[in-house]
C-alpha atoms as an extended CHARMM CRD file, in Angstrom:
* protein
*
       172  EXT
         1         1  UNK       CA             41.6280000000      186.0510000000      117.6100000000  PROA      1               0.0000000000
         2         2  UNK       CA             41.2160000000      183.7960000000      120.6650000000  PROA      2               0.0000000000
         3         3  UNK       CA             44.4470000000      182.3150000000      122.0630000000  PROA      3               0.0000000000
         4         4  UNK       CA             42.7220000000      178.9400000000      122.1950000000  PROA      4               0.0000000000
         5         5  UNK       CA             41.5920000000      178.9000000000      118.5620000000  PROA      5               0.0000000000
         6         6  UNK       CA             41.5790000000      175.3210000000      117.4190000000  PROA      6               0.0000000000
         7         7  UNK       CA             41.7810000000      173.8130000000      120.9120000000  PROA      7               0.0000000000
         8         8  UNK       CA             38.0750000000      173.0090000000      121.0910000000  PROA      8               0.0000000000
         9         9  UNK       CA             38.1910000000      171.4450000000      117.6380000000  PROA      9               0.0000000000
        10        10  UNK       CA             41.2650000000      169.4030000000      118.6120000000  PROA      10              0.0000000000
        11        11  UNK       CA             39.5470000000      168.1090000000      121.7510000000  PROA      11              0.0000000000
        12        12  UNK       CA             36.3330000000      167.2650000000      119.9000000000  PROA      12              0.0000000000
        13        13  UNK       CA             38.2450000000      165.4280000000      117.1870000000  PROA      13              0.0000000000
        14        14  UNK       CA             40.5550000000      163.4650000000      119.5340000000  PROA      14              0.0000000000
        15        15  UNK       CA             38.4830000000      163.1230000000      122.7090000000  PROA      15              0.0000000000
        16        16  UNK       CA             37.2250000000      159.5970000000      122.0680000000  PROA      16              0.0000000000
        17        17  UNK       CA             40.6660000000      158.2070000000      121.2210000000  PROA      17              0.0000000000
        18        18  UNK       CA             42.2940000000      160.0020000000      124.1540000000  PROA      18              0.0000000000
        19        19  UNK       CA             39.5800000000      158.7770000000      126.5270000000  PROA      19              0.0000000000
        20        20  UNK       CA             40.1190000000      155.1790000000      125.3980000000  PROA      20              0.0000000000
        21        21  UNK       CA             43.8590000000      155.5200000000      125.8980000000  PROA      21              0.0000000000
        22        22  UNK       CA             43.3120000000      156.9450000000      129.3770000000  PROA      22              0.0000000000
        23        23  UNK       CA             40.8880000000      154.1100000000      130.1390000000  PROA      23              0.0000000000
        24        24  UNK       CA             43.4040000000      151.4910000000      129.0410000000  PROA      24              0.0000000000
        25        25  UNK       CA             45.9530000000      153.0660000000      131.3360000000  PROA      25              0.0000000000
        26        26  UNK       CA             43.7580000000      153.3920000000      134.4170000000  PROA      26              0.0000000000
        27        27  UNK       CA             41.3120000000      150.5390000000      133.9390000000  PROA      27              0.0000000000
        28        28  UNK       CA             38.5420000000      152.7430000000      135.3030000000  PROA      28              0.0000000000
        29        29  UNK       CA             36.2490000000      155.0490000000      133.3400000000  PROA      29              0.0000000000
        30        30  UNK       CA             36.0380000000      157.7190000000      136.0520000000  PROA      30              0.0000000000
        31        31  UNK       CA             39.7820000000      157.7820000000      136.6670000000  PROA      31              0.0000000000
        32        32  UNK       CA             40.3160000000      157.9410000000      132.9050000000  PROA      32              0.0000000000
        33        33  UNK       CA             38.1140000000      161.0310000000      132.7170000000  PROA      33              0.0000000000
        34        34  UNK       CA             40.0050000000      162.6180000000      135.6170000000  PROA      34              0.0000000000
        35        35  UNK       CA             43.3440000000      161.8070000000      134.0060000000  PROA      35              0.0000000000
        36        36  UNK       CA             42.3320000000      163.1890000000      130.6330000000  PROA      36              0.0000000000
        37        37  UNK       CA             40.7910000000      166.3120000000      132.1790000000  PROA      37              0.0000000000
        38        38  UNK       CA             43.9700000000      167.1220000000      134.0960000000  PROA      38              0.0000000000
        39        39  UNK       CA             46.0410000000      166.6300000000      130.9420000000  PROA      39              0.0000000000
        40        40  UNK       CA             43.7460000000      168.7720000000      128.7900000000  PROA      40              0.0000000000
        41        41  UNK       CA             44.0890000000      171.6110000000      131.2930000000  PROA      41              0.0000000000
        42        42  UNK       CA             47.8600000000      171.4710000000      130.7840000000  PROA      42              0.0000000000
        43        43  UNK       CA             47.4600000000      171.2500000000      127.0180000000  PROA      43              0.0000000000
        44        44  UNK       CA             45.1300000000      174.2740000000      127.0150000000  PROA      44              0.0000000000
        45        45  UNK       CA             47.7920000000      176.3340000000      128.7980000000  PROA      45              0.0000000000
        46        46  UNK       CA             50.3370000000      175.3680000000      126.1310000000  PROA      46              0.0000000000
        47        47  UNK       CA             47.9290000000      175.6450000000      123.2110000000  PROA      47              0.0000000000
        48        48  UNK       CA             49.1600000000      178.9570000000      121.7630000000  PROA      48              0.0000000000
        49        49  UNK       CA             52.6700000000      177.4820000000      121.3260000000  PROA      49              0.0000000000
        50        50  UNK       CA             51.4340000000      174.0550000000      120.2550000000  PROA      50              0.0000000000
        51        51  UNK       CA             49.0650000000      175.3230000000      117.6170000000  PROA      51              0.0000000000
        52        52  UNK       CA             51.7700000000      177.4110000000      115.9640000000  PROA      52              0.0000000000
        53        53  UNK       CA             54.9130000000      175.2990000000      115.9690000000  PROA      53              0.0000000000
        54        54  UNK       CA             54.1560000000      172.1070000000      117.8610000000  PROA      54              0.0000000000
        55        55  UNK       CA             52.5260000000      168.7590000000      117.4530000000  PROA      55              0.0000000000
        56        56  UNK       CA             49.4260000000      168.8730000000      119.7070000000  PROA      56              0.0000000000
        57        57  UNK       CA             48.7030000000      165.1590000000      119.2470000000  PROA      57              0.0000000000
        58        58  UNK       CA             52.1860000000      164.0510000000      120.3320000000  PROA      58              0.0000000000
        59        59  UNK       CA             52.3220000000      166.5890000000      123.1640000000  PROA      59              0.0000000000
        60        60  UNK       CA             48.9500000000      165.4670000000      124.5080000000  PROA      60              0.0000000000
        61        61  UNK       CA             49.8620000000      161.7850000000      124.3110000000  PROA      61              0.0000000000
        62        62  UNK       CA             53.1620000000      162.3910000000      126.1140000000  PROA      62              0.0000000000
        63        63  UNK       CA             51.4320000000      164.5060000000      128.7610000000  PROA      63              0.0000000000
        64        64  UNK       CA             48.8610000000      161.7380000000      129.2420000000  PROA      64              0.0000000000
        65        65  UNK       CA             51.5730000000      159.1140000000      129.7720000000  PROA      65              0.0000000000
        66        66  UNK       CA             53.6160000000      161.3350000000      132.0830000000  PROA      66              0.0000000000
        67        67  UNK       CA             50.6010000000      162.3100000000      134.1590000000  PROA      67              0.0000000000
        68        68  UNK       CA             49.5140000000      158.6810000000      134.4490000000  PROA      68              0.0000000000
        69        69  UNK       CA             52.9510000000      157.4250000000      135.4380000000  PROA      69              0.0000000000
        70        70  UNK       CA             53.5860000000      160.1660000000      137.9890000000  PROA      70              0.0000000000
        71        71  UNK       CA             50.1300000000      160.5200000000      139.4760000000  PROA      71              0.0000000000
        72        72  UNK       CA             50.6080000000      161.0680000000      143.1770000000  PROA      72              0.0000000000
        73        73  UNK       CA             47.0810000000      160.1910000000      144.0890000000  PROA      73              0.0000000000
        74        74  UNK       CA             46.7360000000      156.5630000000      145.0190000000  PROA      74              0.0000000000
        75        75  UNK       CA             44.5140000000      154.6690000000      142.6210000000  PROA      75              0.0000000000
        76        76  UNK       CA             42.1040000000      152.3190000000      144.2540000000  PROA      76              0.0000000000
        77        77  UNK       CA             43.1380000000      148.8240000000      143.4270000000  PROA      77              0.0000000000
        78        78  UNK       CA             40.7560000000      146.5020000000      141.6900000000  PROA      78              0.0000000000
        79        79  UNK       CA             40.3660000000      143.1980000000      143.4320000000  PROA      79              0.0000000000
        80        80  UNK       CA             40.1130000000      140.6530000000      140.6660000000  PROA      80              0.0000000000
        81        81  UNK       CA             38.4520000000      137.3470000000      141.3310000000  PROA      81              0.0000000000
        82        82  UNK       CA             38.9770000000      133.9860000000      139.7150000000  PROA      82              0.0000000000
        83        83  UNK       CA             35.7230000000      134.3380000000      137.8350000000  PROA      83              0.0000000000
        84        84  UNK       CA             33.8040000000      137.3230000000      136.5260000000  PROA      84              0.0000000000
        85        85  UNK       CA             30.8190000000      138.4440000000      138.6070000000  PROA      85              0.0000000000
        86        86  UNK       CA             27.4390000000      136.9900000000      137.8140000000  PROA      86              0.0000000000
        87        87  UNK       CA             25.3750000000      139.4520000000      135.8150000000  PROA      87              0.0000000000
        88        88  UNK       CA             22.4740000000      137.2940000000      134.7700000000  PROA      88              0.0000000000
        89        89  UNK       CA             23.5930000000      137.4260000000      131.1480000000  PROA      89              0.0000000000
        90        90  UNK       CA             25.7930000000      135.0570000000      129.2640000000  PROA      90              0.0000000000
        91        91  UNK       CA             29.2340000000      136.2190000000      128.1930000000  PROA      91              0.0000000000
        92        92  UNK       CA             30.9090000000      135.0110000000      125.0850000000  PROA      92              0.0000000000
        93        93  UNK       CA             34.4990000000      133.8240000000      125.2340000000  PROA      93              0.0000000000
        94        94  UNK       CA             35.8150000000      137.1350000000      123.8960000000  PROA      94              0.0000000000
        95        95  UNK       CA             34.1600000000      139.0770000000      126.6940000000  PROA      95              0.0000000000
        96        96  UNK       CA             35.6490000000      136.8040000000      129.3460000000  PROA      96              0.0000000000
        97        97  UNK       CA             39.0820000000      137.0830000000      127.7040000000  PROA      97              0.0000000000
        98        98  UNK       CA             38.8460000000      140.8800000000      127.7680000000  PROA      98              0.0000000000
        99        99  UNK       CA             37.8560000000      140.8320000000      131.4490000000  PROA      99              0.0000000000
       100       100  UNK       CA             40.7840000000      138.5690000000      132.2590000000  PROA      100             0.0000000000
       101       101  UNK       CA             43.1690000000      140.7730000000      130.2920000000  PROA      101             0.0000000000
       102       102  UNK       CA             41.9130000000      143.9070000000      132.0670000000  PROA      102             0.0000000000
       103       103  UNK       CA             42.4500000000      142.2340000000      135.4220000000  PROA      103             0.0000000000
       104       104  UNK       CA             45.9570000000      141.1450000000      134.4490000000  PROA      104             0.0000000000
       105       105  UNK       CA             46.7770000000      144.6410000000      133.1490000000  PROA      105             0.0000000000
       106       106  UNK       CA             45.9700000000      146.1460000000      136.5630000000  PROA      106             0.0000000000
       107       107  UNK       CA             48.8170000000      144.0750000000      138.0250000000  PROA      107             0.0000000000
       108       108  UNK       CA             51.4500000000      145.5280000000      135.6930000000  PROA      108             0.0000000000
       109       109  UNK       CA             53.5820000000      148.4780000000      136.7010000000  PROA      109             0.0000000000
       110       110  UNK       CA             52.4090000000      151.8170000000      135.3800000000  PROA      110             0.0000000000
       111       111  UNK       CA             55.3660000000      152.0450000000      132.9950000000  PROA      111             0.0000000000
       112       112  UNK       CA             54.6970000000      148.5320000000      131.6310000000  PROA      112             0.0000000000
       113       113  UNK       CA             51.0490000000      149.3200000000      131.1400000000  PROA      113             0.0000000000
       114       114  UNK       CA             51.8900000000      152.6260000000      129.4540000000  PROA      114             0.0000000000
       115       115  UNK       CA             54.3020000000      150.8820000000      127.0770000000  PROA      115             0.0000000000
       116       116  UNK       CA             51.7230000000      148.2610000000      126.0960000000  PROA      116             0.0000000000
       117       117  UNK       CA             49.0200000000      150.8540000000      125.5540000000  PROA      117             0.0000000000
       118       118  UNK       CA             51.2690000000      152.9820000000      123.3810000000  PROA      118             0.0000000000
       119       119  UNK       CA             52.7260000000      150.0900000000      121.3960000000  PROA      119             0.0000000000
       120       120  UNK       CA             49.6560000000      147.9540000000      120.8360000000  PROA      120             0.0000000000
       121       121  UNK       CA             46.6470000000      150.2240000000      121.2930000000  PROA      121             0.0000000000
       122       122  UNK       CA             48.0440000000      153.4790000000      119.9280000000  PROA      122             0.0000000000
       123       123  UNK       CA             50.1090000000      151.4130000000      117.4470000000  PROA      123             0.0000000000
       124       124  UNK       CA             53.2110000000      153.5480000000      117.9400000000  PROA      124             0.0000000000
       125       125  UNK       CA             56.6730000000      152.3930000000      116.9200000000  PROA      125             0.0000000000
       126       126  UNK       CA             59.3030000000      151.7070000000      119.5560000000  PROA      126             0.0000000000
       127       127  UNK       CA             60.9170000000      155.0500000000      118.7340000000  PROA      127             0.0000000000
       128       128  UNK       CA             57.6280000000      156.9570000000      119.0180000000  PROA      128             0.0000000000
       129       129  UNK       CA             56.8590000000      155.1910000000      122.2930000000  PROA      129             0.0000000000
       130       130  UNK       CA             60.3020000000      156.1000000000      123.6640000000  PROA      130             0.0000000000
       131       131  UNK       CA             59.7160000000      159.7350000000      122.6980000000  PROA      131             0.0000000000
       132       132  UNK       CA             56.2600000000      159.7490000000      124.3190000000  PROA      132             0.0000000000
       133       133  UNK       CA             57.6380000000      158.3100000000      127.5560000000  PROA      133             0.0000000000
       134       134  UNK       CA             60.9190000000      160.2090000000      127.5290000000  PROA      134             0.0000000000
       135       135  UNK       CA             63.0630000000      157.0910000000      127.6970000000  PROA      135             0.0000000000
       136       136  UNK       CA             65.3440000000      155.0640000000      125.4320000000  PROA      136             0.0000000000
       137       137  UNK       CA             64.2140000000      152.6250000000      122.7520000000  PROA      137             0.0000000000
       138       138  UNK       CA             66.0310000000      149.8940000000      124.6950000000  PROA      138             0.0000000000
       139       139  UNK       CA             63.9230000000      150.7030000000      127.7490000000  PROA      139             0.0000000000
       140       140  UNK       CA             60.7540000000      150.4190000000      125.6490000000  PROA      140             0.0000000000
       141       141  UNK       CA             61.8950000000      147.0300000000      124.3420000000  PROA      141             0.0000000000
       142       142  UNK       CA             62.7280000000      145.6730000000      127.7940000000  PROA      142             0.0000000000
       143       143  UNK       CA             59.5160000000      147.0600000000      129.3610000000  PROA      143             0.0000000000
       144       144  UNK       CA             57.4640000000      145.5300000000      126.5370000000  PROA      144             0.0000000000
       145       145  UNK       CA             59.1900000000      142.1750000000      126.9580000000  PROA      145             0.0000000000
       146       146  UNK       CA             58.7030000000      142.1730000000      130.7400000000  PROA      146             0.0000000000
       147       147  UNK       CA             55.0900000000      143.3230000000      130.4860000000  PROA      147             0.0000000000
       148       148  UNK       CA             54.1460000000      140.6360000000      127.9610000000  PROA      148             0.0000000000
       149       149  UNK       CA             55.9430000000      137.9570000000      130.0140000000  PROA      149             0.0000000000
       150       150  UNK       CA             54.0520000000      139.1120000000      133.1170000000  PROA      150             0.0000000000
       151       151  UNK       CA             50.7330000000      139.0420000000      131.2390000000  PROA      151             0.0000000000
       152       152  UNK       CA             51.4480000000      135.4770000000      130.0970000000  PROA      152             0.0000000000
       153       153  UNK       CA             52.2190000000      134.5110000000      133.6960000000  PROA      153             0.0000000000
       154       154  UNK       CA             49.1810000000      136.2730000000      135.1720000000  PROA      154             0.0000000000
       155       155  UNK       CA             46.7200000000      134.9940000000      132.5590000000  PROA      155             0.0000000000
       156       156  UNK       CA             48.1310000000      131.7880000000      131.0450000000  PROA      156             0.0000000000
       157       157  UNK       CA             44.6870000000      130.8760000000      129.7390000000  PROA      157             0.0000000000
       158       158  UNK       CA             45.0230000000      133.7500000000      127.2660000000  PROA      158             0.0000000000
       159       159  UNK       CA             48.2820000000      132.4410000000      125.8280000000  PROA      159             0.0000000000
       160       160  UNK       CA             46.4660000000      130.4570000000      123.1190000000  PROA      160             0.0000000000
       161       161  UNK       CA             44.9510000000      133.7500000000      121.9370000000  PROA      161             0.0000000000
       162       162  UNK       CA             47.1780000000      136.6360000000      121.0610000000  PROA      162             0.0000000000
       163       163  UNK       CA             47.3070000000      139.0020000000      124.0260000000  PROA      163             0.0000000000
       164       164  UNK       CA             48.2800000000      141.7240000000      121.6070000000  PROA      164             0.0000000000
       165       165  UNK       CA             45.1270000000      141.4110000000      119.5240000000  PROA      165             0.0000000000
       166       166  UNK       CA             43.0850000000      141.2720000000      122.7340000000  PROA      166             0.0000000000
       167       167  UNK       CA             44.8000000000      144.4070000000      123.9640000000  PROA      167             0.0000000000
       168       168  UNK       CA             43.7680000000      146.1560000000      120.7860000000  PROA      168             0.0000000000
       169       169  UNK       CA             40.1270000000      145.1490000000      121.4310000000  PROA      169             0.0000000000
       170       170  UNK       CA             40.0280000000      145.7810000000      125.1810000000  PROA      170             0.0000000000
       171       171  UNK       CA             38.5990000000      149.3210000000      125.1240000000  PROA      171             0.0000000000
       172       172  UNK       CA             35.9860000000      148.5540000000      122.4820000000  PROA      172             0.0000000000
């Protein structure tokens, strides 16, 4: 019996969702892949314990958040502009809203971004989010409040549309 029995199946089953979560956190597809890869290496080392008496999904999500928040490597900042770049194709209003939301999300703190991703993309409760981030429920509530207020300030043109529903669509 291989000590990693089930790990490959777990990764295949959850890879797409985990990649989207990592993308929402980093805002960059390549950084998301790097983030997820580094987390999966840690998960693989813990797999024998996780597969027997743990919750691999919760452990992986928490590891993803912790790795993102504490990443020592400096992420290259995106330099948003007032208008999206010309691509020669028309964009519908939803596409422009998603671009604006992505740009605004890059200006949040890592903890704020992590809270929004967990609460509104992963659809976790405040308690589950607090467990994933290793903080109190009160901290999750205050971070969520501050993050949403900052999003409204950074992208007031999105205030007529629900930023929360946009956040749920952003990685699609």
